[in-house]
Short mmCIF file of C-alpha atoms in Angstrom, two decimals:
data_model
loop_
_atom_site.label_atom_id
_atom_site.label_comp_id
_atom_site.label_asym_id
_atom_site.label_seq_id
_atom_site.Cartn_x
_atom_site.Cartn_y
_atom_site.Cartn_z
CA MET A 92 -28.97 -16.85 -5.91
CA PRO A 93 -26.71 -15.99 -8.84
CA PRO A 94 -28.64 -13.34 -10.91
CA SER A 95 -28.03 -15.73 -14.61
CA LYS A 96 -30.99 -18.27 -12.88
CA ILE A 97 -32.49 -15.77 -11.48
CA ILE A 98 -33.14 -14.62 -15.06
CA VAL A 99 -34.05 -18.30 -16.37
CA LYS A 100 -36.21 -18.72 -13.60
CA VAL A 101 -38.03 -15.19 -14.99
CA LEU A 102 -38.02 -16.19 -18.04
CA LEU A 103 -39.72 -19.30 -17.24
CA LEU A 104 -42.03 -18.35 -15.56
CA SER A 105 -43.11 -15.62 -18.30
CA ILE A 106 -43.96 -18.52 -21.45
CA THR A 107 -45.48 -20.51 -18.57
CA LEU A 108 -47.96 -17.46 -17.98
CA CYS A 109 -48.67 -17.18 -21.79
CA VAL A 110 -49.06 -20.04 -22.97
CA LYS A 111 -51.62 -20.62 -19.90
CA LEU A 112 -53.20 -17.35 -20.98
CA GLU A 113 -53.86 -17.88 -24.84
CA LYS A 114 -55.50 -21.48 -23.54
CA ALA A 115 -57.99 -19.63 -21.64
CA TRP A 116 -59.41 -17.01 -24.24
CA PRO A 117 -61.29 -18.84 -27.22
CA SER A 118 -60.79 -18.92 -30.72
CA GLY A 119 -62.66 -18.10 -33.96
CA ASN A 120 -66.56 -17.58 -34.13
CA THR A 121 -67.46 -19.16 -30.89
CA GLY A 122 -65.90 -16.63 -28.63
CA LEU A 123 -67.43 -13.67 -30.74
CA GLY A 124 -71.43 -14.70 -29.92
CA ILE A 125 -72.09 -14.01 -33.78
CA SER A 126 -74.81 -16.12 -35.08
CA PRO A 127 -75.69 -16.99 -39.02
CA GLY A 128 -78.08 -14.94 -39.95
CA SER A 129 -77.51 -12.36 -37.04
CA GLY A 130 -77.88 -9.52 -40.35
CA ARG A 131 -73.78 -7.64 -38.87
CA SER A 132 -71.42 -6.87 -41.79
CA PRO A 133 -68.72 -9.58 -42.38
CA ALA A 134 -66.45 -7.32 -41.60
CA GLN A 135 -67.12 -7.18 -38.17
CA PRO A 136 -66.69 -11.08 -37.23
CA SER A 137 -63.17 -10.39 -39.10
CA ARG A 138 -62.47 -6.98 -36.71
CA ALA A 139 -63.33 -9.21 -33.74
CA ARG A 140 -60.78 -12.20 -34.84
CA ARG A 141 -58.14 -9.32 -35.24
CA GLY A 142 -58.54 -8.27 -31.47
CA ALA A 143 -58.74 -11.64 -30.41
CA ASP A 144 -55.03 -12.65 -32.43
CA MET A 145 -53.85 -9.45 -30.97
CA ARG A 146 -54.88 -10.37 -27.13
CA ARG A 147 -53.21 -13.71 -28.08
CA SER A 148 -50.07 -12.31 -28.56
CA LEU A 149 -49.68 -10.08 -25.49
CA PRO A 150 -47.91 -12.44 -23.25
CA TRP A 151 -46.00 -12.89 -25.59
CA ALA A 152 -44.96 -9.75 -25.99
CA ILE A 153 -44.45 -9.22 -22.61
CA LEU A 154 -42.43 -12.12 -23.12
CA ALA A 155 -39.85 -10.42 -25.51
CA ALA A 156 -39.95 -6.95 -23.73
CA LEU A 157 -38.47 -9.36 -20.27
CA ALA A 158 -35.64 -11.00 -22.21
CA ALA A 159 -34.42 -7.73 -23.75
CA LEU A 160 -34.31 -6.56 -20.84
CA PHE A 161 -32.41 -8.79 -19.17
CA LEU A 162 -29.88 -9.59 -21.88
CA PHE A 163 -29.09 -6.04 -22.98
CA GLN A 164 -28.93 -4.38 -19.69
CA GLY A 165 -25.76 -6.80 -19.08
CA VAL A 166 -24.81 -9.40 -16.73
CA PRO A 167 -21.68 -9.20 -13.69
CA VAL A 168 -18.97 -11.72 -15.21
CA ARG A 169 -17.83 -14.03 -12.65
CA SER A 170 -14.49 -14.66 -11.55
CA GLY A 171 -14.50 -17.45 -13.41
CA ASP A 172 -15.16 -16.55 -16.13
CA ALA A 173 -11.78 -17.42 -18.80
CA THR A 174 -13.55 -15.23 -21.51
CA PHE A 175 -14.18 -12.21 -19.61
CA PRO A 176 -11.68 -9.64 -19.10
CA LYS A 177 -11.04 -9.33 -15.42
CA ALA A 178 -10.07 -6.81 -13.54
CA MET A 179 -7.97 -6.65 -10.99
CA ASP A 180 -7.83 -8.10 -7.11
CA ASN A 181 -8.65 -5.45 -4.52
CA VAL A 182 -6.71 -2.41 -4.14
CA THR A 183 -4.99 -1.42 -1.07
CA VAL A 184 -3.41 2.20 -0.13
CA ARG A 185 -2.48 4.45 2.56
CA GLN A 186 -4.02 7.63 2.61
CA GLY A 187 -2.34 10.77 0.71
CA GLU A 188 -1.33 7.64 -1.59
CA SER A 189 -2.14 6.93 -5.27
CA ALA A 190 -4.33 4.08 -6.58
CA THR A 191 -4.24 2.25 -9.93
CA LEU A 192 -7.23 0.59 -11.14
CA ARG A 193 -6.77 -1.58 -13.87
CA CYS A 194 -8.95 -4.10 -16.31
CA SER A 195 -7.53 -6.22 -18.75
CA VAL A 196 -9.46 -6.06 -22.24
CA ASP A 197 -8.67 -7.27 -25.38
CA ASN A 198 -9.65 -7.16 -29.38
CA ARG A 199 -13.09 -8.41 -28.58
CA VAL A 200 -14.31 -4.80 -26.56
CA THR A 201 -15.70 -2.44 -28.29
CA ARG A 202 -16.29 0.34 -25.63
CA VAL A 203 -15.19 0.37 -22.05
CA ALA A 204 -15.47 2.25 -18.74
CA TRP A 205 -15.03 2.87 -14.89
CA LEU A 206 -17.87 3.61 -12.22
CA ASN A 207 -17.97 4.17 -8.85
CA ARG A 208 -20.97 2.90 -7.64
CA SER A 209 -23.33 4.62 -9.61
CA SER A 210 -21.11 7.50 -11.27
CA ILE A 211 -19.40 6.98 -14.55
CA LEU A 212 -15.74 8.12 -13.69
CA TYR A 213 -14.50 7.51 -17.33
CA ALA A 214 -15.53 6.45 -20.72
CA GLY A 215 -13.36 5.43 -22.97
CA ASN A 216 -10.78 8.62 -23.19
CA ASP A 217 -14.24 10.99 -21.91
CA LYS A 218 -14.25 12.30 -18.32
CA TRP A 219 -17.61 11.86 -16.70
CA CYS A 220 -16.36 13.25 -13.47
CA LEU A 221 -14.99 16.49 -12.02
CA ASP A 222 -12.74 15.87 -9.85
CA PRO A 223 -9.18 16.36 -10.99
CA ARG A 224 -7.73 13.78 -8.39
CA VAL A 225 -9.16 10.70 -11.46
CA VAL A 226 -6.92 10.82 -14.41
CA LEU A 227 -6.55 8.61 -16.87
CA LEU A 228 -3.19 5.80 -17.53
CA SER A 229 -3.51 3.71 -19.78
CA ASN A 230 -6.53 2.73 -22.84
CA THR A 231 -5.07 0.27 -24.91
CA GLN A 232 -6.36 -2.91 -26.83
CA THR A 233 -4.59 -5.18 -23.32
CA GLN A 234 -4.92 -2.51 -20.81
CA TYR A 235 -8.05 0.09 -19.36
CA SER A 236 -6.24 1.75 -16.25
CA ILE A 237 -7.23 5.15 -14.01
CA GLN A 238 -5.59 6.59 -11.35
CA ILE A 239 -6.76 8.20 -8.06
CA GLN A 240 -4.36 11.25 -6.87
CA ASP A 241 -4.33 11.62 -2.69
CA VAL A 242 -6.20 9.07 -2.02
CA ASP A 243 -8.59 9.79 1.41
CA VAL A 244 -11.20 7.95 3.45
CA TYR A 245 -14.13 8.41 1.29
CA ASP A 246 -12.51 6.83 -2.24
CA GLU A 247 -12.33 3.58 0.08
CA GLY A 248 -15.49 1.26 -1.86
CA PRO A 249 -16.51 -0.56 -4.92
CA TYR A 250 -14.81 0.68 -7.96
CA THR A 251 -16.44 -0.82 -11.54
CA CYS A 252 -15.14 -1.99 -15.53
CA SER A 253 -17.68 -2.50 -17.58
CA VAL A 254 -16.98 -3.33 -20.94
CA GLN A 255 -19.08 -3.56 -24.34
CA THR A 256 -18.65 -6.83 -26.35
CA ASP A 257 -19.93 -7.84 -29.62
CA ASN A 258 -22.42 -9.99 -28.13
CA HIS A 259 -23.46 -7.89 -24.56
CA PRO A 260 -21.89 -5.78 -21.87
CA LYS A 261 -20.02 -7.40 -19.20
CA THR A 262 -18.90 -5.74 -15.69
CA SER A 263 -16.10 -6.75 -12.83
CA ARG A 264 -15.46 -4.76 -9.55
CA VAL A 265 -12.72 -3.97 -7.47
CA HIS A 266 -12.66 -3.11 -4.40
CA LEU A 267 -10.51 -0.04 -3.19
CA ILE A 268 -9.10 -0.10 1.00
CA VAL A 269 -7.33 3.25 2.66
CA GLN A 270 -5.38 2.64 4.65
CA VAL A 271 -4.81 5.25 8.16
CA SER A 272 -2.34 6.06 9.73
CA PRO A 273 -2.50 5.98 13.69
CA LYS A 274 -3.08 9.46 15.51
CA ILE A 275 -3.93 10.11 18.86
CA VAL A 276 -6.93 12.45 19.00
CA GLU A 277 -7.70 12.24 23.20
CA ILE A 278 -5.21 11.56 25.99
CA SER A 279 -5.18 12.91 29.40
CA SER A 280 -3.65 15.90 30.76
CA ASP A 281 -1.14 15.24 33.13
CA ILE A 282 -2.28 14.50 36.96
CA SER A 283 -0.88 15.50 40.61
CA ILE A 284 -2.32 13.33 43.46
CA ASN A 285 -1.20 12.41 47.02
CA GLU A 286 -0.21 8.92 48.08
CA GLY A 287 -3.24 6.48 48.27
CA GLY A 288 -5.05 7.82 45.37
CA ASN A 289 -6.47 6.12 42.11
CA ILE A 290 -6.23 7.27 38.98
CA SER A 291 -7.75 6.85 35.81
CA LEU A 292 -5.50 7.45 32.21
CA THR A 293 -7.23 8.12 28.81
CA CYS A 294 -5.71 7.41 25.78
CA ILE A 295 -7.88 7.71 22.66
CA ALA A 296 -6.77 6.96 18.97
CA THR A 297 -7.93 6.59 15.44
CA GLY A 298 -6.73 4.63 12.63
CA ARG A 299 -7.65 2.35 9.55
CA PRO A 300 -7.44 -0.44 10.74
CA ASP A 301 -7.86 0.22 13.95
CA PRO A 302 -4.63 1.04 16.27
CA THR A 303 -3.37 -1.19 19.17
CA ILE A 304 -2.86 1.44 21.88
CA THR A 305 -1.03 0.03 25.20
CA TRP A 306 0.39 2.12 28.35
CA ARG A 307 3.82 1.49 30.15
CA HIS A 308 5.68 3.33 32.93
CA ILE A 309 8.86 5.33 31.86
CA SER A 310 10.81 3.88 35.13
CA PRO A 311 14.37 2.03 35.27
CA LYS A 312 12.04 0.35 37.49
CA ALA A 313 9.10 -0.60 35.07
CA VAL A 314 9.14 -3.67 33.17
CA GLY A 315 7.00 -4.55 30.13
CA PHE A 316 3.74 -2.63 29.88
CA VAL A 317 1.22 -1.78 32.53
CA SER A 318 -1.50 -1.83 30.53
CA GLU A 319 -2.88 -2.85 26.83
CA ASP A 320 -6.09 -0.88 26.51
CA GLU A 321 -7.52 2.56 26.07
CA TYR A 322 -7.83 3.02 29.48
CA LEU A 323 -5.42 2.63 32.67
CA GLU A 324 -6.24 2.74 36.19
CA ILE A 325 -3.88 2.66 39.05
CA THR A 326 -5.65 2.66 42.81
CA GLY A 327 -3.62 3.10 45.53
CA ILE A 328 -0.69 4.62 44.10
CA THR A 329 2.47 4.78 45.30
CA ARG A 330 5.77 7.20 45.33
CA GLU A 331 7.55 4.89 43.29
CA GLN A 332 4.37 4.48 40.78
CA SER A 333 5.14 8.53 39.95
CA GLY A 334 6.29 9.58 36.79
CA GLU A 335 6.11 9.74 32.83
CA TYR A 336 3.32 7.14 31.83
CA GLU A 337 3.88 6.91 27.62
CA CYS A 338 0.85 6.03 25.05
CA SER A 339 1.77 4.05 22.19
CA ALA A 340 -0.59 3.63 19.18
CA SER A 341 0.42 1.47 16.19
CA ASN A 342 -1.71 -0.94 13.30
CA ASP A 343 1.78 -1.28 11.44
CA VAL A 344 0.37 1.50 8.68
CA ALA A 345 3.16 3.92 9.85
CA ALA A 346 4.99 4.14 12.40
CA PRO A 347 3.44 4.38 16.57
CA VAL A 348 2.22 7.18 17.40
CA VAL A 349 3.41 8.11 21.21
CA ARG A 350 2.61 11.00 24.08
CA ARG A 351 3.55 10.98 27.56
CA VAL A 352 1.11 11.85 31.09
CA LYS A 353 3.51 13.48 33.76
CA VAL A 354 1.54 12.02 36.85
CA THR A 355 3.34 13.43 40.34
CA VAL A 356 2.41 11.83 43.88
CA ASN A 357 2.47 13.91 46.94
CA TYR A 358 4.48 12.24 49.89
CA PRO A 359 4.83 14.46 52.97
CA PRO A 360 8.48 14.44 54.35
CA TYR A 361 10.73 11.80 55.45
CA ILE A 362 14.42 12.66 56.74
CA SER A 363 17.37 10.01 54.55
CA ASP A 364 20.35 10.77 56.30
CA ALA A 365 21.46 12.86 59.40
CA LYS A 366 24.17 12.32 61.20
CA SER A 367 25.98 14.29 64.68
CA THR A 368 29.12 15.97 64.60
CA GLY A 369 32.30 16.48 66.43
CA VAL A 370 34.55 19.25 66.56
CA PRO A 371 36.96 21.58 68.61
CA VAL A 372 36.73 24.66 70.23
CA GLY A 373 37.33 27.19 67.50
CA GLN A 374 37.18 25.56 64.10
CA LYS A 375 34.59 25.02 61.78
CA GLY A 376 31.38 22.52 62.38
CA ILE A 377 28.65 21.52 59.68
CA LEU A 378 25.12 20.11 60.77
CA GLN A 379 23.42 18.51 58.17
CA CYS A 380 20.32 17.23 57.24
CA GLU A 381 18.13 15.50 54.28
CA ALA A 382 15.01 15.05 53.69
CA SER A 383 12.58 13.42 50.63
CA ALA A 384 9.13 15.53 49.53
CA VAL A 385 6.53 17.03 47.11
CA PRO A 386 6.31 19.60 47.01
CA SER A 387 9.44 19.95 48.46
CA ALA A 388 9.67 20.02 52.12
CA GLU A 389 11.02 22.98 53.88
CA PHE A 390 14.01 23.03 56.68
CA GLN A 391 13.47 25.05 59.79
CA TRP A 392 16.55 24.99 62.83
CA TYR A 393 16.09 24.51 66.54
CA LYS A 394 18.22 24.54 69.13
CA ASP A 395 16.34 23.92 72.45
CA ASP A 396 13.56 26.32 71.41
CA LYS A 397 14.94 28.80 69.70
CA ARG A 398 14.82 29.17 66.15
CA LEU A 399 18.18 29.11 64.09
CA VAL A 400 17.73 31.93 61.19
CA GLU A 401 19.61 33.28 58.24
CA GLY A 402 22.42 36.13 59.38
CA GLN A 403 22.59 34.62 62.56
CA LYS A 404 25.98 35.71 63.91
CA GLY A 405 28.57 33.28 63.05
CA VAL A 406 25.97 30.69 61.84
CA LYS A 407 23.95 30.69 57.96
CA VAL A 408 21.63 28.64 57.43
CA GLU A 409 21.31 26.67 53.85
CA SER A 410 18.95 24.92 52.62
CA LYS A 411 18.02 23.62 49.02
CA ALA A 412 14.94 20.93 47.24
CA PHE A 413 15.91 17.65 49.26
CA PHE A 414 18.83 18.64 52.23
CA SER A 415 19.63 21.70 54.52
CA ARG A 416 22.98 22.58 55.90
CA LEU A 417 23.57 24.80 59.38
CA THR A 418 27.33 25.75 59.53
CA PHE A 419 29.59 27.18 62.22
CA PHE A 420 32.16 28.80 61.19
CA ASN A 421 34.48 29.29 65.02
CA VAL A 422 32.39 26.97 66.84
CA SER A 423 32.49 27.60 70.97
CA GLU A 424 31.35 25.81 73.76
CA GLN A 425 27.99 27.73 73.94
CA ASP A 426 27.96 26.24 69.98
CA TYR A 427 27.63 22.27 71.42
CA GLY A 428 24.40 20.66 72.27
CA ASN A 429 21.21 19.34 71.05
CA TYR A 430 19.41 20.53 67.39
CA THR A 431 16.77 20.09 65.41
CA CYS A 432 15.93 19.84 62.19
CA VAL A 433 11.66 20.22 61.15
CA ALA A 434 11.10 19.26 57.56
CA ALA A 435 7.78 20.17 56.46
CA ASN A 436 5.58 20.48 53.32
CA LYS A 437 1.30 20.97 52.65
CA LEU A 438 0.57 17.22 53.25
CA GLY A 439 3.02 16.56 57.28
CA ASN A 440 5.73 17.09 58.48
CA THR A 441 8.79 15.23 60.65
CA ASN A 442 11.98 15.82 62.88
CA VAL A 443 15.34 14.55 64.18
CA SER A 444 17.75 15.91 66.50
CA ILE A 445 21.26 15.96 65.82
CA ILE A 446 24.16 17.14 68.21
CA LEU A 447 27.01 19.35 68.29
CA TYR A 448 29.46 17.33 70.40
CA GLU A 449 33.00 18.91 71.13
CA ILE A 450 36.48 16.88 70.52
CA SER A 451 40.00 17.27 71.29
CA GLU A 452 42.00 19.14 69.39
CA PRO A 453 44.84 16.71 68.83
CA THR A 454 48.74 18.41 70.74
CA SER A 455 52.21 18.62 69.49
CA SER A 456 52.67 15.93 71.90
CA THR A 457 50.83 14.05 70.26
CA LEU A 458 51.98 14.61 66.90
CA PHE A 459 55.60 14.41 68.29
CA GLN A 460 55.02 10.86 69.00
CA GLU A 461 52.76 9.90 65.99
CA GLU A 462 56.17 10.91 64.20
CA THR A 463 58.68 9.00 66.71
CA THR A 464 56.18 6.16 65.70
CA THR A 465 56.57 6.72 62.31
CA ALA A 466 60.11 7.00 62.27
CA LEU A 467 60.93 3.83 64.09
CA THR A 468 59.27 1.77 61.92
CA PRO A 469 60.79 0.52 59.08
CA TRP A 470 60.08 0.82 55.94
CA LYS A 471 59.05 -2.73 53.61
CA GLY A 472 57.66 -2.21 50.28
CA PRO A 473 57.32 -4.24 47.79
CA GLY A 474 61.59 -5.50 46.72
CA ALA A 475 62.58 -5.04 50.36
CA VAL A 476 65.28 -6.66 51.84
CA HIS A 477 66.17 -7.74 54.97
CA ASP A 478 69.26 -8.55 56.32
CA GLY A 479 70.94 -10.19 58.86
CA ASN A 480 72.69 -6.68 60.23
CA ASN A 481 68.91 -5.87 62.54
CA GLY A 482 71.11 -4.85 65.67
CA ALA A 483 72.92 -2.62 64.00
CA SER A 484 70.75 -0.78 62.08
CA LYS A 485 68.89 -0.40 64.73
CA ARG A 486 72.03 1.25 66.52
CA ALA A 487 72.05 3.85 63.46
CA GLY A 488 69.10 4.53 63.77
CA CYS A 489 69.10 5.32 67.47
CA VAL A 490 72.04 7.75 66.84
CA TRP A 491 70.42 10.75 64.05
CA LEU A 492 67.43 10.56 66.33
CA LEU A 493 69.10 11.82 69.47
CA PRO A 494 69.45 15.35 66.92
CA LEU A 495 65.61 15.30 66.41
CA LEU A 496 65.00 15.09 70.54
CA LEU A 497 67.35 17.64 71.59
CA LEU A 498 66.39 19.95 68.61
CA HIS A 499 62.24 19.67 70.22
CA LEU A 500 63.44 20.25 73.42
CA LEU A 501 65.22 23.20 73.05
CA LEU A 502 62.78 24.21 71.27
CA LYS A 503 59.87 24.10 73.68
CA PHE A 504 61.99 25.73 76.54
#
């Protein structure tokens, strides 16, 4: 119910009570019980009548006191009161900024003050509060405004502009709203888990208004958000789900706050590439084995049941994070055969067989045959012209080829 209606009802009830009390009290001599000739002094009935008159006026005195209490304490102004200089609408600022509170006044105002709840901040030009962040901006015939610098969350709340006019004081209220940028206050640490396990990631953020939290997987194959909640649950995790997960907190007050969690998925090694190789005797030969694993695999090479180690004569073993290479600098007959590459980590191991086999080295007759074939093959490149003297061209080619054949026979013997 509006305050004005409450005041009217209280006053009406007080008037009704006063009328009833006045009727209940008897008047004159009858109420005093004095009979003629009783021997009392004439002054005594006069004092009794005065007492009765005082009792009858008591309710009206109470009524007058209530009226004065309500009228002179001040009535909060309604927003639709066109005769009252209104304060501004609600003020919204970000934490750390300055908030300006303005109150429009006119020449009817004799006194003016700004209050925060029950505390007076400024009364006219006089500062009542001890907070150095509160300053007076203007006190003119048209405006009375203050400024709160470096606003914080505890400054949020109602502020009242109170003015004294010729009739009675009135007030107008403005609400200060403080917005706070998002801040991530708690997030899960980096985690390592075996493939097939379950994980739960947590990201807690504060801000005003409450920030929206999203999780996404930083991966070329990942599309969109993984979760739009503070918690990210992954069951039966796979190796493809390893990598970094990004938590973002945003509330449109400032740029989103981002933090990341690294998820490592452990799995046993598997060999992705291994091929047998053919090498001639006396040449350099290489066998290579590639394996993927987390943590990285350790490699070992075996021929039959004998392990090959670094430093063995004529053999070099070179292992990196994801592959191992076995190099033969001068392949002999004893080097040919079946080799086993073993890749292992704490979760398991795997192996593959690779064969080093012999191939024939190209001979001089093979090379001569290749050269002869090349020489007898006419060149037909772009723009080549062919005429009808094709047989003559072949005979000319045989003429200059004979010296080459003779030279080759001489060098052979």
